[in-house]
Coordinates of C-alpha atoms and ligand atoms in Angstrom, one line a residue:
M1 CA -11.4 66.5 -28.7
T2 CA -13.7 64.3 -27.3
A3 CA -14.4 60.7 -27.9
P4 CA -17.1 59.5 -30.4
G5 CA -20.6 59.9 -28.5
E6 CA -19.0 61.8 -25.6
H7 CA -21.7 64.3 -26.1
T8 CA -24.4 62.2 -26.4
Y9 CA -24.3 59.9 -24.1
A10 CA -24.1 62.7 -21.5
E11 CA -27.1 64.7 -23.2
I12 CA -29.0 61.1 -22.7
V13 CA -28.2 60.6 -19.2
S14 CA -28.5 64.3 -17.9
Q15 CA -32.5 64.3 -19.0
P16 CA -33.6 64.4 -15.5
A17 CA -32.1 67.1 -14.5
A18 CA -32.7 68.6 -18.0
W19 CA -36.9 68.1 -17.4
S20 CA -36.8 69.7 -13.8
G21 CA -35.3 72.8 -15.2
A22 CA -37.7 73.0 -17.7
L23 CA -40.8 72.6 -15.4
D24 CA -39.3 75.4 -13.3
A25 CA -38.9 77.6 -16.1
F26 CA -42.5 76.8 -17.6
S27 CA -43.7 77.7 -13.9
A28 CA -42.5 81.5 -15.7
Q29 CA -45.3 81.2 -18.0
A30 CA -47.9 79.6 -16.5
G31 CA -50.6 82.9 -15.8
A32 CA -50.1 83.9 -19.2
L33 CA -51.1 80.5 -20.1
R34 CA -53.7 80.3 -18.2
T35 CA -55.2 83.7 -19.4
L36 CA -54.7 82.4 -23.0
F37 CA -56.9 79.6 -22.5
Q38 CA -59.3 81.3 -20.3
N39 CA -60.0 84.3 -22.6
R40 CA -60.3 82.1 -25.8
T41 CA -62.2 79.3 -26.4
F42 CA -60.4 77.2 -29.5
E43 CA -62.2 75.1 -31.9
R44 CA -58.9 73.7 -33.1
I45 CA -55.0 73.4 -32.3
I46 CA -52.7 72.7 -34.9
A47 CA -49.5 71.4 -33.6
T48 CA -46.4 72.0 -35.9
G49 CA -42.6 71.3 -36.2
C50 CA -40.3 69.3 -38.6
G51 CA -38.5 65.9 -37.9
S52 CA -38.2 65.2 -34.6
T53 CA -39.6 68.1 -33.8
H54 CA -42.9 67.1 -36.0
Y55 CA -42.8 63.8 -34.1
L56 CA -43.1 65.6 -30.6
S57 CA -45.9 67.3 -32.2
M58 CA -48.0 64.5 -32.9
T59 CA -47.8 63.3 -29.3
A60 CA -48.4 66.8 -28.1
A61 CA -51.2 66.7 -30.3
A62 CA -53.0 63.5 -29.2
L63 CA -52.3 64.5 -25.4
L64 CA -53.7 68.1 -26.0
Q65 CA -56.8 66.7 -27.5
A66 CA -57.5 63.7 -25.1
A67 CA -57.1 66.0 -21.9
T68 CA -58.8 69.3 -23.6
G69 CA -61.3 67.9 -26.1
I70 CA -60.3 70.3 -28.5
P71 CA -59.3 69.0 -31.6
A72 CA -55.9 68.8 -31.9
E73 CA -53.8 67.6 -34.9
A74 CA -50.2 67.7 -35.9
R75 CA -48.9 68.6 -39.2
P76 CA -45.4 68.7 -40.5
A77 CA -44.7 72.5 -41.2
S78 CA -43.7 72.2 -44.8
E79 CA -47.2 71.2 -45.1
I80 CA -48.5 74.8 -43.5
V81 CA -46.7 76.7 -45.8
L82 CA -46.8 75.0 -49.1
F83 CA -50.1 73.8 -48.6
P84 CA -52.5 76.2 -46.2
D85 CA -55.8 75.8 -48.1
L86 CA -55.2 72.1 -46.9
T87 CA -54.0 72.4 -43.0
L88 CA -55.4 76.3 -42.4
A89 CA -59.4 76.9 -41.7
P90 CA -58.9 80.8 -41.4
R91 CA -63.2 81.0 -39.9
S92 CA -62.2 78.6 -37.0
R93 CA -61.1 80.0 -33.8
T94 CA -57.4 77.8 -34.0
L95 CA -54.6 78.0 -31.7
L96 CA -51.2 77.0 -33.2
L97 CA -48.3 75.2 -31.2
A98 CA -45.0 75.6 -32.9
I99 CA -42.1 73.4 -31.7
S100 CA -38.1 73.7 -32.7
R101 CA -35.3 72.8 -30.6
S102 CA -33.4 75.9 -33.0
G103 CA -36.3 78.1 -33.3
S104 CA -34.4 78.8 -36.5
T105 CA -35.4 75.8 -38.9
T106 CA -37.2 78.1 -41.8
E107 CA -40.1 75.2 -42.6
T108 CA -41.2 76.4 -39.1
V109 CA -40.5 80.0 -39.2
E110 CA -42.8 80.2 -42.1
A111 CA -45.3 78.0 -41.0
A112 CA -45.7 80.5 -37.7
R113 CA -46.0 83.0 -40.6
V114 CA -48.5 81.8 -43.3
F115 CA -50.7 80.9 -39.9
R116 CA -50.8 84.6 -38.5
N117 CA -51.1 86.3 -42.0
R118 CA -54.3 83.4 -42.9
T119 CA -56.1 83.3 -39.4
G120 CA -54.8 85.9 -37.1
G121 CA -54.6 83.2 -34.2
P122 CA -52.6 83.1 -31.3
I123 CA -49.1 81.1 -31.5
V124 CA -47.2 79.3 -28.3
V125 CA -43.8 78.6 -28.9
I126 CA -41.8 75.4 -27.4
T127 CA -38.2 75.9 -28.0
C128 CA -34.7 75.4 -26.5
Y129 CA -33.6 78.9 -28.1
G130 CA -35.8 81.7 -26.5
D131 CA -34.6 84.8 -28.3
S132 CA -34.6 82.7 -32.1
P133 CA -36.6 83.8 -35.1
L134 CA -39.6 81.6 -34.2
A135 CA -39.7 83.0 -30.4
Q136 CA -40.2 86.7 -32.2
Q137 CA -43.2 85.6 -33.8
A138 CA -45.4 84.0 -30.6
D139 CA -47.6 85.0 -28.2
I140 CA -45.8 82.6 -25.4
V141 CA -42.8 81.1 -25.3
L142 CA -42.1 78.3 -23.5
E143 CA -37.9 77.9 -23.4
A144 CA -36.2 74.7 -22.0
A145 CA -32.6 76.8 -22.8
G146 CA -30.8 73.9 -20.2
A147 CA -31.6 71.5 -22.5
R148 CA -30.0 73.1 -25.3
E149 CA -27.4 70.3 -26.8
Q150 CA -24.0 69.7 -28.4
S151 CA -25.4 66.6 -30.8
I152 CA -27.0 67.3 -33.9
A153 CA -29.5 64.5 -32.6
Q154 CA -31.9 65.5 -30.1
T155 CA -32.5 63.7 -27.3
R156 CA -32.8 65.9 -24.1
S157 CA -34.2 68.6 -26.2
F158 CA -37.1 66.8 -27.3
S159 CA -37.9 65.0 -24.3
S160 CA -37.8 68.5 -22.0
M161 CA -39.9 70.2 -25.0
L162 CA -42.2 67.4 -24.7
I163 CA -42.2 68.1 -21.1
L164 CA -42.8 71.9 -21.4
A165 CA -45.2 70.5 -23.9
Q166 CA -47.3 67.6 -21.1
A167 CA -47.1 70.7 -19.0
L168 CA -48.9 73.3 -21.0
I169 CA -51.5 70.5 -21.4
A170 CA -52.2 69.7 -17.7
L171 CA -52.4 73.4 -17.5
A172 CA -55.0 73.9 -20.7
A173 CA -57.2 70.7 -18.7
Q174 CA -57.1 72.8 -15.3
A175 CA -55.6 69.1 -14.1
D176 CA -53.1 69.0 -11.1
P177 CA -49.4 69.3 -12.3
W178 CA -47.8 67.1 -9.4
P179 CA -47.1 64.1 -11.7
L180 CA -44.8 66.4 -13.9
S181 CA -42.8 67.0 -10.9
A182 CA -42.2 62.8 -10.2
L183 CA -40.8 62.3 -13.7
P184 CA -37.0 63.4 -13.7
A185 CA -36.6 60.4 -10.5
I186 CA -38.5 57.9 -12.8
A187 CA -36.5 58.4 -15.5
D188 CA -33.3 58.2 -13.7
R189 CA -34.5 54.4 -12.5
L190 CA -35.1 54.0 -15.8
L191 CA -32.0 54.9 -17.4
T192 CA -29.7 53.2 -14.4
E193 CA -32.5 49.9 -14.8
N194 CA -32.0 49.6 -18.5
R195 CA -28.3 50.8 -19.1
E196 CA -27.3 47.1 -19.7
L197 CA -30.3 46.0 -21.6
A198 CA -29.9 49.3 -23.9
R199 CA -26.3 48.7 -24.6
Q200 CA -26.8 44.3 -25.0
I201 CA -29.8 45.4 -27.8
G202 CA -27.8 47.8 -29.4
E203 CA -24.3 46.3 -29.4
D204 CA -26.1 42.8 -30.9
L205 CA -24.9 44.0 -34.9
S206 CA -26.8 40.7 -36.0
A207 CA -30.0 42.6 -35.4
R208 CA -30.6 44.2 -39.0
Q209 CA -33.5 46.2 -38.9
F210 CA -36.1 48.0 -36.1
F211 CA -39.5 48.2 -36.2
F212 CA -40.7 50.9 -33.4
L213 CA -44.7 50.3 -32.8
G214 CA -46.7 52.6 -31.0
S215 CA -50.3 54.0 -31.1
G216 CA -52.2 56.8 -29.9
A217 CA -50.1 59.3 -27.8
L218 CA -47.5 56.6 -28.2
H219 CA -46.9 56.9 -31.8
G220 CA -45.0 60.0 -32.1
I221 CA -42.8 58.4 -29.6
A222 CA -42.2 55.4 -31.7
C223 CA -41.2 57.6 -34.8
E224 CA -38.8 59.9 -32.8
A225 CA -37.2 56.4 -31.7
M226 CA -37.2 55.3 -35.1
L227 CA -35.6 58.7 -36.1
K228 CA -32.9 58.6 -33.3
M229 CA -32.0 54.8 -34.6
K230 CA -31.7 56.3 -38.2
E231 CA -29.7 59.4 -37.5
M232 CA -27.3 58.0 -34.9
S233 CA -26.3 54.2 -36.4
L234 CA -27.9 54.5 -39.7
S235 CA -29.5 51.5 -39.2
L236 CA -32.7 50.4 -41.0
S237 CA -35.5 51.5 -38.7
E238 CA -39.4 52.8 -39.5
A239 CA -42.2 53.5 -37.6
Y240 CA -46.0 52.2 -37.6
H241 CA -49.3 52.2 -35.6
V242 CA -49.0 49.1 -33.4
L243 CA -51.8 47.0 -35.5
E244 CA -50.8 48.6 -38.5
F245 CA -47.5 46.4 -38.6
R246 CA -49.9 43.5 -39.7
H247 CA -51.4 45.3 -42.7
G248 CA -48.3 44.4 -45.2
P249 CA -44.9 45.7 -43.1
M250 CA -44.6 42.8 -41.4
S251 CA -43.9 40.6 -44.6
M252 CA -40.4 42.2 -43.8
V253 CA -40.3 40.0 -40.8
T254 CA -36.7 37.5 -40.4
P255 CA -34.5 36.4 -37.6
E256 CA -33.1 39.5 -37.9
T257 CA -35.8 41.9 -36.6
V258 CA -36.4 43.8 -33.5
M259 CA -39.7 44.6 -32.9
V260 CA -39.8 47.4 -30.4
G261 CA -43.3 47.9 -29.0
L262 CA -44.5 50.4 -27.2
I263 CA -47.5 49.3 -25.1
S264 CA -50.2 51.8 -24.4
R265 CA -52.2 51.3 -21.2
Q266 CA -55.4 51.6 -23.2
A267 CA -55.1 49.0 -26.1
A268 CA -52.5 46.7 -24.6
S269 CA -54.1 43.6 -24.9
F270 CA -54.5 44.2 -28.6
E271 CA -50.8 45.7 -28.8
Y272 CA -49.5 42.4 -27.0
R273 CA -51.0 40.1 -29.7
V274 CA -49.2 41.4 -32.6
L275 CA -45.9 41.7 -31.1
D276 CA -46.6 37.5 -29.7
E277 CA -47.4 36.9 -33.7
M278 CA -44.6 38.3 -34.4
R279 CA -42.0 36.9 -32.5
A280 CA -43.8 33.6 -33.7
R281 CA -42.2 34.8 -37.1
G282 CA -39.2 34.8 -35.9
A283 CA -38.7 38.2 -35.0
R284 CA -36.7 39.6 -31.6
T285 CA -39.3 41.5 -29.4
L286 CA -38.9 44.2 -26.7
L287 CA -42.0 45.5 -24.8
L288 CA -42.0 48.9 -23.2
H289 CA -44.8 48.9 -21.0
T290 CA -45.8 49.8 -17.7
D291 CA -46.5 48.1 -14.5
Q292 CA -50.1 48.6 -15.0
V293 CA -50.2 46.1 -17.8
A294 CA -47.3 44.4 -17.7
R295 CA -49.3 41.7 -16.1
L296 CA -51.1 40.7 -19.5
A297 CA -47.8 40.4 -21.2
K298 CA -46.4 36.4 -21.6
P299 CA -43.9 35.6 -18.8
H300 CA -39.7 36.0 -19.6
E301 CA -40.9 39.3 -22.3
V302 CA -37.5 40.9 -22.9
E303 CA -38.8 44.4 -21.5
V304 CA -38.6 48.0 -19.8
R305 CA -40.7 47.9 -16.9
I306 CA -42.1 51.4 -16.5
V307 CA -43.2 52.1 -12.6
S308 CA -44.5 54.9 -12.8
G309 CA -47.9 55.2 -10.5
L310 CA -48.9 58.4 -12.8
P311 CA -51.8 59.2 -15.0
V312 CA -51.5 58.1 -18.4
W313 CA -50.9 61.5 -19.9
A314 CA -47.5 61.9 -18.1
E315 CA -45.8 59.0 -19.1
P316 CA -45.7 59.6 -22.9
V317 CA -42.3 60.8 -22.5
L318 CA -40.8 58.0 -20.3
Y319 CA -40.8 55.7 -23.1
L320 CA -37.8 57.4 -24.9
P321 CA -34.4 57.5 -22.8
V322 CA -33.8 53.9 -22.6
L323 CA -34.6 53.9 -26.8
Q324 CA -32.0 56.5 -27.1
L325 CA -29.3 54.9 -25.4
M326 CA -29.9 51.7 -28.0
A327 CA -29.8 53.9 -30.5
Y328 CA -26.7 55.3 -28.8
Y329 CA -24.9 52.1 -28.2
R330 CA -25.5 50.7 -31.8
A331 CA -24.5 53.7 -33.5
L332 CA -21.2 53.0 -31.4
A333 CA -20.7 49.5 -32.1
K334 CA -21.2 50.5 -35.8
G335 CA -18.1 52.8 -35.7
Q336 CA -20.1 55.8 -36.0
N337 CA -20.6 59.0 -34.1
P338 CA -23.8 60.0 -32.9
D339 CA -22.4 63.5 -31.9
H340 CA -21.9 64.3 -35.2
P341 CA -24.4 62.0 -37.5
A342 CA -23.6 61.1 -41.0
N343 CA -25.4 63.8 -43.8
L344 CA -27.2 66.0 -41.1
D345 CA -27.0 69.5 -40.1
A346 CA -28.5 70.7 -36.6
V347 CA -31.1 73.1 -38.5
V348 CA -32.4 73.1 -42.1
L349 CA -32.1 76.6 -43.6
L350 CA -33.9 76.9 -46.7
D351 CA -34.4 79.9 -49.2
P352 CA -37.5 81.0 -48.7
L353 CA -40.9 79.0 -49.4
G354 CA -43.3 81.5 -49.3
Ligands
LIG1 C1 -35.7 70.0 -36.5 C2 -34.5 69.1 -37.2 C3 -34.4 68.1 -36.3 C4 -33.4 66.9 -37.2 C5 -32.4 67.8 -37.2 C6 -32.6 68.7 -38.6 O1 -35.1 71.2 -36.3 O2 -35.6 68.2 -38.5 O3 -35.5 67.2 -36.0 O4 -33.1 65.8 -36.1 O5 -31.2 67.7 -36.8 O6 -33.7 69.7 -37.8 P1 -35.6 72.1 -35.1 O7 -36.5 72.7 -36.0 O8 -36.5 71.6 -34.0 O9 -34.7 73.0 -34.4

């Protein structure tokens, strides 16, 4: 019998090793991916998944478009299955990037089928199970087998699949992939240096609600951090684009509110102002920001300083591990077991939708 959260904690702190394993697995598929992007000029890329992997697809789509110039968008798999006329354009040369830890989620498996039937386009799958029903529909499978988990809530599986997506993006953009190999060591240092901060915030049960703010490629990461806080600790938790928070949601700010700002390099000065305004309204704030922009923040911030020296496309995955730890500690403080979140199954299996 394991202690509550034993698997979740082990899976969070083993992410650096899981990321290295994912990069090793990626190299086996690099040739096939290079051929795919060399032989086809895509007019559109759709990234899809469900829950955590839908949020992953949001970050992947943003990074893909920024790196390749190809229009890329993220759609929940159910939207592709149930509303194909709104999500697919059969006459445009489209690539589908389907992401699923299990590779068995009904909506994602069916979205790949609908995409293939309607467009005939190629499918790249990112998963932790290379023999899954979704993988069987793929032209190319990127598998993070070493990132499989005992816990229901995705942690190292999510970040390892994001590493695979970032490796795919670097290859599609013909960028030098060297920054990816630097990520595991940086993550290890982030977890070590910020474990106590994550525990302090997580165990402070006077906090009543969490808002995770992130824009651009960081919006998907903010949404995933929101979901971890919900799934693991059953806490009120929402995610918004940073400046969107002023347009209504800020009415919810109280002294029991924790605002987590995932500060981008591109819009930092605008984003810091939102957090400053919410602090002035009584909220508690936590900033996650990189060295390049941290000098713009007010002194004495409660912060996670991301020292990477990497290009901006390689950094999104680094914002997540400390926030996963924060959700883990809050779950334990609330007497929850993050290994088996209430009301959740590891995979959502449905009767056929189509
Ligand atoms: C997708 C998912 C997870 C969620 C829960 C139920 O799974 O929605 O994001 O946390 O585990 O399944 P998958 O398609 O990535 O396996």
